[in-house]
Every structure is written in C-alpha cells, then in structure tokens.
Amino acid sequence: MENDFPSDFELYESQELNSSEPLDRLSELPDSVVHFIFSFLPMDYVVRTTILSKRWKDLWTFVPYIYFQPKEGELDKFTNFVNRTLMLWKGKKIQKFTIDFKDVYEPSSCTDLNLWVRFALEHEVEELDLDYFFVTLDDRYWMTQRLFSGSSIKKLRIMDCNMEVSGKIHWDQLKSLTINTVRWGQDEIDKVLSGSPQLEILIMYTSEKMSIHSGSLKKLFIHFDLHNHFGEEIDSALEIWTPNLQVLEISGRLYCKFFLQVNVPSLVEATLHFSTPGYDDLEMVMVRDFFQSIHHVEKLSLGSHFIKELSAMEKNDLPSPPLNLKRLSVDTYIGKDVLAGILNLLEISPDLSILEIMDLRSYEDGSEFFCRNVGGNFKSQLELRDSFNMRLKTVTITWYVDSTSMFSFIEFVLKNASKLEKMVIQAKPIDSHPPDLFFEIAQKLLRMPRSSPNAEVVLRRLYSEDDSSSIDYS
C-alpha cells in the first residue's frame, strides 16, 4: 500500500516553491554554529562573509575566535587591517586569539604586536597562539611583560620569541603551555612553573639544559636540539621532579654529554626518542638508573639509542632493572645490536603483552651516534634464552627484508610466546630484492615452530602506507 503522505524531499521542495521569498538558510544558522565555522578561517575571510547573509553583516564583530594570518610582503597592509578589525570588534570575551606572523615579521612590528596581545588580554582571552619568524636571535620579538599577568589564559602557545620575566608570573588558569625555540633560562622556567599552579601539559622545543619541578604537570613533551659546534667538552642535564606526571616524551638529538634524572612515581607512559654521542660507560649507568626510575610504566616507546644502550649493558654485565611494561614500541633500524636490546627488554618485562617494532632504515643506519659494537653474537644470545617463556599476545613487525637476524628473532618469539594470539609481519621490499622473495619469507614462516597453537601469523608486503598485499598463516 502506497504512503499517502509526501516524502521529506517533496515537502521540502514544495515549501521552497511556494515561498514568496527566497530562503536565506545561512541566516537561520544559530550564532554558535556560525562562530564555530568562523573559528577555522583567518579574519580577512571572516570579514568577507558579510556578503553571504544579511544577518552576518555585523556578526563577525562578535566572533570569539580571532585569527590573523598575513600574506608575505604585505606587512603594512596587514598591520592596518588588524588595527581596523580590532577597533570594530564589539565582543566582550575572546575564546581564541591567533597571530601567525612568521611570513612578514619585522622588528619594527613590536609595538603593534604588544598592542594586539594587550587587546586579547583585556578581553579575557582563554587561548592565545603567537607564532613569529626570526632571522637572527637579535631580531626576535621580545614578549611584552603584560602577558605574564594574563590570568584568564588557559592554553598558551609561543613560537620564536625572546622571554625575560622581570617580576612574577600569574597564569592562574593556565592548563597547557607550548614553547618553541624561545630563548629563556632556568629562572624563567622556575617562574613559569611556580606561576602556573594548574598547568597540566607542557610542550617544549629547547636547546637549554633545565630542571623541571612541578606538582601539577600530567603530560610533559621535550624536544632537544643541543649542539656542540666547537668540539668542546660540554655537558647538559635534564632533571624532572613531577610526582603527578603520567605521560613523558623526550626526543631530539644531542651532540654533547647528557645526564638525565627523573622522579616520576605516577608515570604510565614514556617515549624516548633522542640520541647522544655515547661518550663513555657513564651513559650506560645513566640509562640503567633512568629505567630504575620508570620501572612502573606500562607503555614505553624507544628509539635505537636506548635499545643499543641496553645491549651494551648486557654485554658489560650491567644488570637491567625489571620493568612493569604491558606495551612496548620500538622505532629504530633493524640490526643485531638493536634486536639484542629488544631481547633484553623482553626478558626484564615478564608482563609484556604487546610488542611493536618499526624499521626506520630510511632515516639512519645507527652509526652516526653510536659506534660501539654492542650486539655480540645474536644467535648465541637467543640460544641462552631458549627456554624463556614470554606472555606476548600481539606482535607487529615492520621492516626492510634484508636482516637474517630478524628471521632468527621472529622464530624465537614464535617458539617461546606460548600465549601469542596474533603476529603481523609487514615486509618492506627493496629494489634489489628478487620478485619471489615474498613467498620465500612465507615458506620460512610456515616452517617455524610455534608454542601457541592458536597463533595467527599475517604476512603483508608493503609497497606504500596505503597499498599492501597480505597472506594469512593461521
């Protein structure tokens, strides 16, 4: 039986046809929706929307999201536009204020920048994003002192500027802070942390050694770029004393001696992707002490440097502390020294259930930052652990198929992981590989003994991130 009622489409069509005036559906949108749309657009585009709807003629003057992004070579025009826009703005409170000044910044712009930041602070801005570009350190924008009393700010991002705090900082509501290539010292760091009692997330790109003491931090991300340009014996140190920290990430490259000390009793997740020259055996002691300090973490991601230090520790009879790991991710190049370090981690992490190995052969071969031969005889190390029982349930391995040691490692895992549920092997081909190599790998996998009768093994050939073929060996 047919439905006598018109469909939604027919009803909509008849309303539009019978309407005496054309529908202005843009004008029917709630202010909150329009403001949300505006939040994704630079302010010059927001102003242009006045031609789209009658009601939008003045709506832009109340938008709580203000985003300025100039075009290269139009500094004067951009400055006049910003000043004019802020003069016409009628809102009471700014939710987010962004200045992306990296294409046109000149030292002569400092006065205008100070006025714009002050405008945002006077309107109780909650999220402030300041991105500048500098040619030399002396040309950098010096942050206005008024910023340090911005008690309304909840999220702050500062890129490429100088910071000198003459008094105290009052960031009473600040929850998240991102600092990138900002020239500051330990005194400024101490003032920031003491003046931000609610700070939970700190993201830093730095070339300074530092000490971080905070009772409120929950997530800390530090990217180092420490250079030793003159071949001098210089040292750098990072101290972290954060009792409530849950997530820690340290990355970058250091070309000098580096000392790391942490006190992070609440840490759950750690990512360590930084390299040092590996000057002497003192670094092995530092790594051992560091792992002792984070023995309770459940999720750990490591780069090749830390893995190879673990290999060196074992070779030098320096015991590794037991870990409480549930998940381990390793981003590195695949070599005997790295696999030996992973083997060490498996042994000291009895509760590990998820293992992920990513071969980064295209990025580095590992020789630049670590020249010691730490791998030893990898096969003999496997034989020493022949009866080792692992609790691994899921293993994912992505690697360029030119390492015989990796086959030995895979065979070892299949033989000793009695609770293994799934192993995914993603093979990246190299141009010199024969066309039938993929099937040779498959045959090797089929011949490998397994201690887990229900283990599923999936072999994938990766051509690119989105293009792969797979064979399932359950």
Tab-separated table of C-alpha atoms in Angstrom:
chain	number	residue	atom	x	y	z
A	1	MET	CA	0.000	0.000	0.000
A	2	GLU	CA	1.455	3.323	-1.034
A	3	ASN	CA	2.069	6.052	1.529
A	4	ASP	CA	-0.313	8.994	1.000
A	5	PHE	CA	1.983	11.405	2.847
A	6	PRO	CA	4.592	13.404	0.920
A	7	SER	CA	8.220	12.433	1.420
A	8	ASP	CA	10.609	14.725	3.252
A	9	PHE	CA	12.141	15.717	-0.062
A	10	GLU	CA	8.742	16.527	-1.632
A	11	LEU	CA	7.718	18.530	1.427
A	12	TYR	CA	10.975	20.487	1.363
A	13	GLU	CA	10.606	21.080	-2.389
A	14	SER	CA	7.003	22.283	-2.139
A	15	GLN	CA	7.873	24.670	0.689
A	16	GLU	CA	10.637	26.179	-1.373
A	17	LEU	CA	8.441	26.509	-4.480
A	18	ASN	CA	5.506	28.045	-2.584
A	19	SER	CA	7.642	30.506	-0.686
A	20	SER	CA	7.081	34.070	-1.785
A	21	GLU	CA	10.667	34.974	-0.837
A	22	PRO	CA	13.893	33.042	-1.449
A	23	LEU	CA	15.046	31.159	1.629
A	24	ASP	CA	18.138	32.501	3.395
A	25	ARG	CA	19.187	29.350	5.207
A	26	LEU	CA	22.544	30.822	6.169
A	27	SER	CA	20.739	33.461	8.211
A	28	GLU	CA	18.847	30.720	10.052
A	29	LEU	CA	22.019	29.207	11.469
A	30	PRO	CA	22.488	29.828	15.220
A	31	ASP	CA	25.233	32.257	16.207
A	32	SER	CA	27.166	29.494	17.934
A	33	VAL	CA	27.303	27.458	14.707
A	34	VAL	CA	28.391	30.451	12.645
A	35	HIS	CA	31.093	31.322	15.169
A	36	PHE	CA	32.301	27.724	15.061
A	37	ILE	CA	32.600	27.941	11.272
A	38	PHE	CA	34.441	31.244	11.603
A	39	SER	CA	36.931	29.664	14.020
A	40	PHE	CA	38.563	27.799	11.111
A	41	LEU	CA	39.074	30.906	8.972
A	42	PRO	CA	41.589	33.763	9.042
A	43	MET	CA	39.959	37.048	9.977
A	44	ASP	CA	40.121	38.541	6.467
A	45	TYR	CA	37.930	35.679	5.217
A	46	VAL	CA	35.579	36.066	8.172
A	47	VAL	CA	35.049	39.733	7.328
A	48	ARG	CA	34.247	38.820	3.723
A	49	THR	CA	31.366	36.578	4.852
A	50	THR	CA	29.243	39.703	5.340
A	51	ILE	CA	28.166	39.388	1.691
A	52	LEU	CA	26.760	35.883	2.235
A	53	SER	CA	23.899	36.780	4.540
A	54	LYS	CA	22.083	39.885	5.749
A	55	ARG	CA	22.293	38.758	9.367
A	56	TRP	CA	26.025	38.133	9.035
A	57	LYS	CA	26.692	41.798	8.264
A	58	ASP	CA	27.721	42.552	11.853
A	59	LEU	CA	28.017	39.025	13.218
A	60	TRP	CA	31.760	38.871	12.592
A	61	THR	CA	32.280	41.763	15.025
A	62	PHE	CA	31.221	39.458	17.884
A	63	VAL	CA	33.117	36.326	16.842
A	64	PRO	CA	35.102	34.949	19.835
A	65	TYR	CA	37.726	33.304	17.577
A	66	ILE	CA	40.169	35.815	16.092
A	67	TYR	CA	42.792	34.504	13.683
A	68	PHE	CA	45.185	36.780	11.775
A	69	GLN	CA	47.444	35.360	9.067
A	70	PRO	CA	49.197	37.847	6.755
A	71	LYS	CA	50.491	37.276	3.256
A	72	GLU	CA	54.176	37.590	2.501
A	73	GLY	CA	55.261	41.095	1.557
A	74	GLU	CA	52.117	42.820	2.876
A	75	LEU	CA	53.211	43.921	6.351
A	76	ASP	CA	51.810	47.469	6.232
A	77	LYS	CA	48.543	46.340	4.708
A	78	PHE	CA	48.238	43.546	7.259
A	79	THR	CA	49.002	45.833	10.212
A	80	ASN	CA	46.340	48.323	9.126
A	81	PHE	CA	43.812	45.530	8.670
A	82	VAL	CA	44.429	44.117	12.162
A	83	ASN	CA	44.193	47.530	13.817
A	84	ARG	CA	40.985	48.335	11.930
A	85	THR	CA	39.435	44.938	12.716
A	86	LEU	CA	40.153	45.160	16.437
A	87	MET	CA	38.774	48.691	16.517
A	88	LEU	CA	35.443	47.478	15.060
A	89	TRP	CA	35.226	44.323	17.158
A	90	LYS	CA	32.324	44.511	19.653
A	91	GLY	CA	32.588	41.276	21.624
A	92	LYS	CA	33.223	41.041	25.351
A	93	LYS	CA	35.317	37.885	25.644
A	94	ILE	CA	37.817	36.236	23.277
A	95	GLN	CA	37.934	32.468	23.327
A	96	LYS	CA	40.943	32.095	20.983
A	97	PHE	CA	43.327	34.712	19.604
A	98	THR	CA	45.901	33.660	16.982
A	99	ILE	CA	48.616	35.679	15.253
A	100	ASP	CA	50.556	33.747	12.624
A	101	PHE	CA	53.268	36.299	11.886
A	102	LYS	CA	56.013	34.067	10.528
A	103	ASP	CA	55.811	35.257	6.914
A	104	VAL	CA	56.060	39.016	7.452
A	105	TYR	CA	57.542	39.717	10.894
A	106	GLU	CA	59.983	42.599	11.230
A	107	PRO	CA	61.461	44.084	14.435
A	108	SER	CA	59.549	47.306	13.715
A	109	SER	CA	56.303	45.400	14.320
A	110	CYS	CA	56.906	45.000	18.065
A	111	THR	CA	54.769	47.977	19.081
A	112	ASP	CA	51.758	46.704	17.145
A	113	LEU	CA	52.265	43.181	18.449
A	114	ASN	CA	52.266	44.424	22.025
A	115	LEU	CA	49.012	46.295	21.402
A	116	TRP	CA	47.355	43.226	19.881
A	117	VAL	CA	48.405	40.954	22.740
A	118	ARG	CA	47.197	43.543	25.233
A	119	PHE	CA	43.856	43.730	23.389
A	120	ALA	CA	43.438	39.963	23.733
A	121	LEU	CA	44.311	40.038	27.432
A	122	GLU	CA	41.910	42.903	28.126
A	123	HIS	CA	39.134	40.768	26.635
A	124	GLU	CA	39.936	37.789	28.879
A	125	VAL	CA	41.350	35.575	26.150
A	126	GLU	CA	41.355	31.859	27.045
A	127	GLU	CA	43.583	30.502	24.265
A	128	LEU	CA	46.488	32.558	22.916
A	129	ASP	CA	48.606	31.420	19.947
A	130	LEU	CA	51.574	33.597	18.941
A	131	ASP	CA	53.720	32.386	16.031
A	132	TYR	CA	56.544	34.600	14.792
A	133	PHE	CA	59.508	34.167	12.485
A	134	PHE	CA	63.007	35.427	13.150
A	135	VAL	CA	66.149	35.766	11.049
A	136	THR	CA	68.593	36.183	13.935
A	137	LEU	CA	68.264	35.953	17.696
A	138	ASP	CA	68.600	39.722	17.986
A	139	ASP	CA	65.650	40.254	15.629
A	140	ARG	CA	63.286	38.188	17.722
A	141	TYR	CA	60.197	39.692	19.250
A	142	TRP	CA	60.579	40.313	22.991
A	143	MET	CA	57.427	39.182	24.712
A	144	THR	CA	55.524	42.004	26.397
A	145	GLN	CA	55.591	41.873	30.203
A	146	ARG	CA	51.819	42.327	30.187
A	147	LEU	CA	51.455	38.735	29.004
A	148	PHE	CA	52.794	37.340	32.269
A	149	SER	CA	49.787	38.646	34.188
A	150	GLY	CA	47.259	37.058	31.824
A	151	SER	CA	45.239	35.262	34.476
A	152	SER	CA	42.442	34.341	32.025
A	153	ILE	CA	44.685	32.271	29.723
A	154	LYS	CA	44.035	28.521	29.766
A	155	LYS	CA	46.081	27.491	26.727
A	156	LEU	CA	49.201	29.323	25.510
A	157	ARG	CA	51.446	28.644	22.523
A	158	ILE	CA	54.516	30.828	21.890
A	159	MET	CA	56.810	30.314	18.902
A	160	ASP	CA	60.119	32.036	18.068
A	161	CYS	CA	60.476	34.905	20.503
A	162	ASN	CA	62.533	36.056	23.476
A	163	MET	CA	61.202	35.898	27.002
A	164	GLU	CA	62.529	37.778	30.008
A	165	VAL	CA	60.367	37.855	33.110
A	166	SER	CA	61.074	40.883	35.282
A	167	GLY	CA	58.564	40.004	38.006
A	168	LYS	CA	56.258	37.153	38.907
A	169	ILE	CA	54.040	35.211	36.516
A	170	HIS	CA	50.298	34.984	37.195
A	171	TRP	CA	48.916	32.309	34.890
A	172	ASP	CA	46.359	31.164	37.427
A	173	GLN	CA	44.164	29.221	34.974
A	174	LEU	CA	46.800	28.003	32.516
A	175	LYS	CA	46.361	24.304	31.680
A	176	SER	CA	48.511	23.863	28.553
A	177	LEU	CA	51.744	25.616	27.513
A	178	THR	CA	53.735	25.138	24.290
A	179	ILE	CA	57.124	26.836	23.961
A	180	ASN	CA	59.070	26.516	20.695
A	181	THR	CA	62.561	27.991	20.159
A	182	VAL	CA	62.032	30.580	22.853
A	183	ARG	CA	65.179	31.998	24.409
A	184	TRP	CA	64.817	31.603	28.158
A	185	GLY	CA	66.776	30.283	31.109
A	186	GLN	CA	66.227	28.323	34.294
A	187	ASP	CA	64.997	31.437	36.090
A	188	GLU	CA	62.168	31.872	33.561
A	189	ILE	CA	61.318	28.158	33.751
A	190	ASP	CA	61.055	28.329	37.536
A	191	LYS	CA	58.830	31.410	37.357
A	192	VAL	CA	56.561	29.792	34.760
A	193	LEU	CA	56.107	26.637	36.823
A	194	SER	CA	55.588	28.454	40.120
A	195	GLY	CA	53.188	30.925	38.497
A	196	SER	CA	51.074	28.236	36.798
A	197	PRO	CA	49.505	26.223	39.644
A	198	GLN	CA	47.076	24.399	37.314
A	199	LEU	CA	49.491	23.632	34.470
A	200	GLU	CA	48.924	20.057	33.253
A	201	ILE	CA	50.518	19.952	29.778
A	202	LEU	CA	53.955	21.369	28.940
A	203	ILE	CA	55.420	21.080	25.421
A	204	MET	CA	58.926	22.456	24.908
A	205	TYR	CA	61.304	22.689	21.957
A	206	THR	CA	64.546	23.789	23.508
A	207	SER	CA	68.314	23.910	23.335
A	208	GLU	CA	68.750	24.618	27.036
A	209	LYS	CA	69.556	22.329	29.936
A	210	MET	CA	66.925	22.590	32.616
A	211	SER	CA	65.345	21.389	35.811
A	212	ILE	CA	61.577	20.913	35.946
A	213	HIS	CA	59.817	20.787	39.312
A	214	SER	CA	56.012	20.766	39.246
A	215	GLY	CA	53.272	19.173	41.300
A	216	SER	CA	50.535	19.794	38.717
A	217	LEU	CA	52.074	18.535	35.446
A	218	LYS	CA	50.458	15.440	33.937
A	219	LYS	CA	51.977	15.473	30.433
A	220	LEU	CA	55.483	16.643	29.509
A	221	PHE	CA	56.925	16.722	25.972
A	222	ILE	CA	60.511	17.921	25.443
A	223	HIS	CA	62.322	18.090	22.105
A	224	PHE	CA	66.045	18.818	22.354
A	225	ASP	CA	68.439	20.264	19.817
A	226	LEU	CA	71.695	20.677	21.725
A	227	HIS	CA	74.744	21.391	19.548
A	228	ASN	CA	78.451	21.301	20.297
A	229	HIS	CA	79.765	23.491	17.476
A	230	PHE	CA	83.331	23.837	18.703
A	231	GLY	CA	84.243	20.304	19.772
A	232	GLU	CA	84.373	21.335	23.426
A	233	GLU	CA	83.649	19.010	26.335
A	234	ILE	CA	80.269	20.442	27.281
A	235	ASP	CA	77.595	18.861	29.432
A	236	SER	CA	73.838	19.143	29.532
A	237	ALA	CA	71.354	17.857	32.052
A	238	LEU	CA	67.630	17.374	32.425
A	239	GLU	CA	66.070	16.923	35.845
A	240	ILE	CA	62.368	16.132	36.129
A	241	TRP	CA	60.679	16.060	39.545
A	242	THR	CA	56.961	15.753	38.856
A	243	PRO	CA	55.041	13.485	41.260
A	244	ASN	CA	51.788	13.537	39.247
A	245	LEU	CA	53.236	13.199	35.744
A	246	GLN	CA	51.522	10.470	33.706
A	247	VAL	CA	52.981	10.938	30.195
A	248	LEU	CA	56.612	11.798	29.367
A	249	GLU	CA	58.152	12.227	25.909
A	250	ILE	CA	61.777	13.200	25.242
A	251	SER	CA	63.039	13.473	21.662
A	252	GLY	CA	65.714	15.163	19.578
A	253	ARG	CA	69.457	14.941	19.022
A	254	LEU	CA	72.163	15.959	21.424
A	255	TYR	CA	75.755	16.463	20.367
A	256	CYS	CA	77.162	16.651	23.882
A	257	LYS	CA	77.263	14.709	27.126
A	258	PHE	CA	73.787	14.380	28.551
A	259	PHE	CA	72.637	13.484	32.051
A	260	LEU	CA	69.042	12.580	32.838
A	261	GLN	CA	67.456	12.274	36.270
A	262	VAL	CA	63.754	11.785	36.930
A	263	ASN	CA	61.391	11.316	39.848
A	264	VAL	CA	58.048	10.403	38.287
A	265	PRO	CA	56.199	7.953	40.576
A	266	SER	CA	52.854	8.313	38.737
A	267	LEU	CA	54.220	7.839	35.215
A	268	VAL	CA	52.194	5.487	32.997
A	269	GLU	CA	53.560	6.177	29.505
A	270	ALA	CA	57.062	7.161	28.343
A	271	THR	CA	58.507	7.902	24.888
A	272	LEU	CA	62.281	8.215	24.499
A	273	HIS	CA	63.485	9.080	21.007
A	274	PHE	CA	66.691	11.032	21.427
A	275	SER	CA	70.312	10.332	20.545
A	276	THR	CA	73.585	11.234	22.230
A	277	PRO	CA	77.156	10.567	21.070
A	278	GLY	CA	77.652	7.764	23.603
A	279	TYR	CA	80.879	9.115	25.058
A	280	ASP	CA	81.628	6.550	27.755
A	281	ASP	CA	80.252	3.882	30.043
A	282	LEU	CA	78.769	6.505	32.346
A	283	GLU	CA	75.892	6.754	29.897
A	284	MET	CA	75.029	3.094	30.467
A	285	VAL	CA	74.802	3.830	34.182
A	286	MET	CA	72.548	6.804	33.435
A	287	VAL	CA	70.254	4.622	31.300
A	288	ARG	CA	70.149	1.936	33.990
A	289	ASP	CA	69.244	4.480	36.674
A	290	PHE	CA	66.636	6.029	34.395
A	291	PHE	CA	64.927	2.689	33.778
A	292	GLN	CA	65.002	2.073	37.511
A	293	SER	CA	63.167	5.383	37.993
A	294	ILE	CA	60.436	4.459	35.481
A	295	HIS	CA	60.218	0.739	36.252
A	296	HIS	CA	56.481	1.105	36.931
A	297	VAL	CA	55.464	2.447	33.478
A	298	GLU	CA	53.046	0.310	31.462
A	299	LYS	CA	53.607	1.767	27.980
A	300	LEU	CA	57.077	2.506	26.587
A	301	SER	CA	58.272	3.720	23.179
A	302	LEU	CA	62.011	3.699	22.462
A	303	GLY	CA	64.378	4.779	19.722
A	304	SER	CA	67.509	2.900	18.718
A	305	HIS	CA	69.818	4.739	21.120
A	306	PHE	CA	68.194	3.449	24.297
A	307	ILE	CA	67.828	-0.022	22.817
A	308	LYS	CA	71.528	-0.227	21.988
A	309	GLU	CA	72.448	1.021	25.446
A	310	LEU	CA	70.506	-1.937	26.843
A	311	SER	CA	72.549	-4.222	24.599
A	312	ALA	CA	75.743	-2.596	25.843
A	313	MET	CA	74.629	-3.001	29.452
A	314	GLU	CA	74.158	-6.721	28.974
A	315	LYS	CA	77.487	-7.123	27.203
A	316	ASN	CA	79.218	-5.318	30.081
A	317	ASP	CA	77.400	-7.368	32.759
A	318	LEU	CA	75.469	-4.323	33.980
A	319	PRO	CA	72.070	-5.732	35.027
A	320	SER	CA	68.897	-4.071	33.762
A	321	PRO	CA	66.151	-3.381	36.318
A	322	PRO	CA	62.853	-5.298	35.932
A	323	LEU	CA	60.029	-3.362	34.252
A	324	ASN	CA	56.237	-3.443	34.569
A	325	LEU	CA	55.655	-2.983	30.832
A	326	LYS	CA	52.418	-4.026	29.145
A	327	ARG	CA	53.155	-2.441	25.754
A	328	LEU	CA	56.496	-1.774	24.042
A	329	SER	CA	57.018	0.150	20.782
A	330	VAL	CA	60.430	0.375	19.129
A	331	ASP	CA	61.137	2.773	16.248
A	332	THR	CA	64.636	2.061	15.010
A	333	TYR	CA	66.709	0.495	12.281
A	334	ILE	CA	66.937	-3.276	12.461
A	335	GLY	CA	70.356	-4.626	13.390
A	336	LYS	CA	71.905	-7.209	15.695
A	337	ASP	CA	72.643	-4.650	18.395
A	338	VAL	CA	69.056	-3.374	18.364
A	339	LEU	CA	67.496	-6.849	18.401
A	340	ALA	CA	69.756	-7.799	21.306
A	341	GLY	CA	68.439	-4.791	23.212
A	342	ILE	CA	64.831	-5.753	22.437
A	343	LEU	CA	65.602	-9.261	23.643
A	344	ASN	CA	66.904	-7.781	26.885
A	345	LEU	CA	63.682	-5.791	27.289
A	346	LEU	CA	61.566	-8.908	26.750
A	347	GLU	CA	63.480	-10.669	29.491
A	348	ILE	CA	63.096	-7.889	32.061
A	349	SER	CA	59.394	-7.274	31.186
A	350	PRO	CA	57.594	-10.507	32.157
A	351	ASP	CA	54.096	-8.981	31.799
A	352	LEU	CA	54.620	-7.535	28.307
A	353	SER	CA	51.654	-8.395	26.051
A	354	ILE	CA	52.030	-6.038	23.047
A	355	LEU	CA	55.238	-5.572	21.041
A	356	GLU	CA	55.575	-3.235	18.040
A	357	ILE	CA	58.793	-2.916	16.011
A	358	MET	CA	59.110	-0.302	13.246
A	359	ASP	CA	62.175	-0.330	10.988
A	360	LEU	CA	63.336	3.220	10.237
A	361	ARG	CA	66.143	2.169	7.914
A	362	SER	CA	65.350	5.053	5.584
A	363	TYR	CA	66.204	7.599	8.279
A	364	GLU	CA	69.535	6.460	9.709
A	365	ASP	CA	71.832	3.469	9.847
A	366	GLY	CA	72.689	3.963	13.507
A	367	SER	CA	76.394	4.540	13.003
A	368	GLU	CA	76.374	8.294	13.452
A	369	PHE	CA	75.505	8.414	17.129
A	370	PHE	CA	76.600	5.023	18.388
A	371	CYS	CA	79.825	3.440	17.190
A	372	ARG	CA	80.403	0.709	19.765
A	373	ASN	CA	79.952	-2.913	18.734
A	374	VAL	CA	77.414	-3.936	21.335
A	375	GLY	CA	75.469	-6.690	19.634
A	376	GLY	CA	77.799	-9.617	20.140
A	377	ASN	CA	76.746	-12.983	18.737
A	378	PHE	CA	72.980	-12.618	18.400
A	379	LYS	CA	72.329	-16.315	17.763
A	380	SER	CA	74.187	-17.305	20.905
A	381	GLN	CA	72.086	-14.825	22.892
A	382	LEU	CA	68.929	-16.481	21.547
A	383	GLU	CA	70.243	-19.915	22.479
A	384	LEU	CA	70.892	-18.781	26.051
A	385	ARG	CA	67.185	-17.850	26.332
A	386	ASP	CA	65.864	-20.933	24.564
A	387	SER	CA	63.543	-21.879	27.428
A	388	PHE	CA	62.383	-18.322	28.062
A	389	ASN	CA	58.552	-18.154	28.313
A	390	MET	CA	57.008	-14.878	27.143
A	391	ARG	CA	53.458	-13.624	27.713
A	392	LEU	CA	53.259	-11.736	24.443
A	393	LYS	CA	49.797	-11.734	22.851
A	394	THR	CA	50.207	-9.331	19.923
A	395	VAL	CA	53.344	-8.654	17.876
A	396	THR	CA	53.627	-6.263	14.921
A	397	ILE	CA	56.894	-6.063	12.972
A	398	THR	CA	57.535	-3.708	10.050
A	399	TRP	CA	60.964	-3.975	8.456
A	400	TYR	CA	63.030	-3.907	5.276
A	401	VAL	CA	63.651	-7.557	4.469
A	402	ASP	CA	67.429	-7.719	4.477
A	403	SER	CA	68.183	-8.843	8.023
A	404	THR	CA	68.801	-12.529	8.775
A	405	SER	CA	68.835	-11.632	12.471
A	406	MET	CA	65.186	-10.601	12.241
A	407	PHE	CA	64.224	-14.071	10.994
A	408	SER	CA	66.013	-15.545	13.998
A	409	PHE	CA	64.177	-13.121	16.282
A	410	ILE	CA	60.765	-13.965	14.753
A	411	GLU	CA	61.476	-17.672	15.120
A	412	PHE	CA	62.470	-17.126	18.751
A	413	VAL	CA	59.221	-15.267	19.521
A	414	LEU	CA	57.024	-17.893	17.838
A	415	LYS	CA	58.842	-20.637	19.710
A	416	ASN	CA	58.647	-19.038	23.158
A	417	ALA	CA	55.460	-16.913	23.203
A	418	SER	CA	53.014	-19.530	24.461
A	419	LYS	CA	50.127	-17.052	24.752
A	420	LEU	CA	50.615	-15.425	21.340
A	421	GLU	CA	47.342	-14.622	19.581
A	422	LYS	CA	48.479	-12.688	16.518
A	423	MET	CA	51.728	-11.745	14.799
A	424	VAL	CA	51.631	-9.278	11.897
A	425	ILE	CA	54.784	-9.064	9.778
A	426	GLN	CA	54.832	-6.151	7.346
A	427	ALA	CA	57.675	-6.619	4.868
A	428	LYS	CA	59.031	-3.607	3.011
A	429	PRO	CA	60.694	-4.642	-0.262
A	430	ILE	CA	63.952	-3.172	-1.544
A	431	ASP	CA	64.547	-2.684	-5.279
A	432	SER	CA	67.345	-5.257	-5.307
A	433	HIS	CA	65.129	-8.000	-3.880
A	434	PRO	CA	64.117	-10.861	-6.223
A	435	PRO	CA	60.408	-10.958	-7.158
A	436	ASP	CA	59.796	-14.256	-5.344
A	437	LEU	CA	61.332	-13.128	-2.033
A	438	PHE	CA	57.900	-12.551	-0.505
A	439	PHE	CA	56.960	-16.196	-0.984
A	440	GLU	CA	60.329	-17.361	0.331
A	441	ILE	CA	59.573	-15.451	3.523
A	442	ALA	CA	56.164	-17.115	3.679
A	443	GLN	CA	57.740	-20.557	3.389
A	444	LYS	CA	60.196	-19.760	6.187
A	445	LEU	CA	57.348	-18.671	8.433
A	446	LEU	CA	55.426	-21.872	7.749
A	447	ARG	CA	58.418	-23.953	8.836
A	448	MET	CA	58.897	-22.108	12.121
A	449	PRO	CA	57.624	-23.966	15.232
A	450	ARG	CA	55.067	-22.257	17.459
A	451	SER	CA	54.381	-22.737	21.141
A	452	SER	CA	50.934	-21.146	20.842
A	453	PRO	CA	48.579	-23.459	18.900
A	454	ASN	CA	46.103	-20.646	18.190
A	455	ALA	CA	48.612	-18.067	16.996
A	456	GLU	CA	47.645	-16.278	13.789
A	457	VAL	CA	50.521	-15.082	11.603
A	458	VAL	CA	49.799	-12.467	8.926
A	459	LEU	CA	52.436	-11.571	6.339
A	460	ARG	CA	51.962	-8.324	4.444
A	461	ARG	CA	54.031	-6.898	1.641
A	462	LEU	CA	54.055	-3.118	1.911
A	463	TYR	CA	54.502	-1.065	-1.226
A	464	SER	CA	53.352	2.129	0.478
A	465	GLU	CA	51.380	3.098	3.564
A	466	ASP	CA	48.061	2.596	1.719
A	467	ASP	CA	48.997	-0.216	-0.688
A	468	SER	CA	49.706	-3.694	0.608
A	469	SER	CA	49.037	-7.357	-0.043
A	470	SER	CA	48.774	-9.937	2.715
A	471	ILE	CA	48.828	-13.673	3.330
A	472	ASP	CA	47.319	-15.179	6.473
A	473	TYR	CA	49.017	-18.218	8.060
A	474	SER	CA	46.754	-19.258	10.916
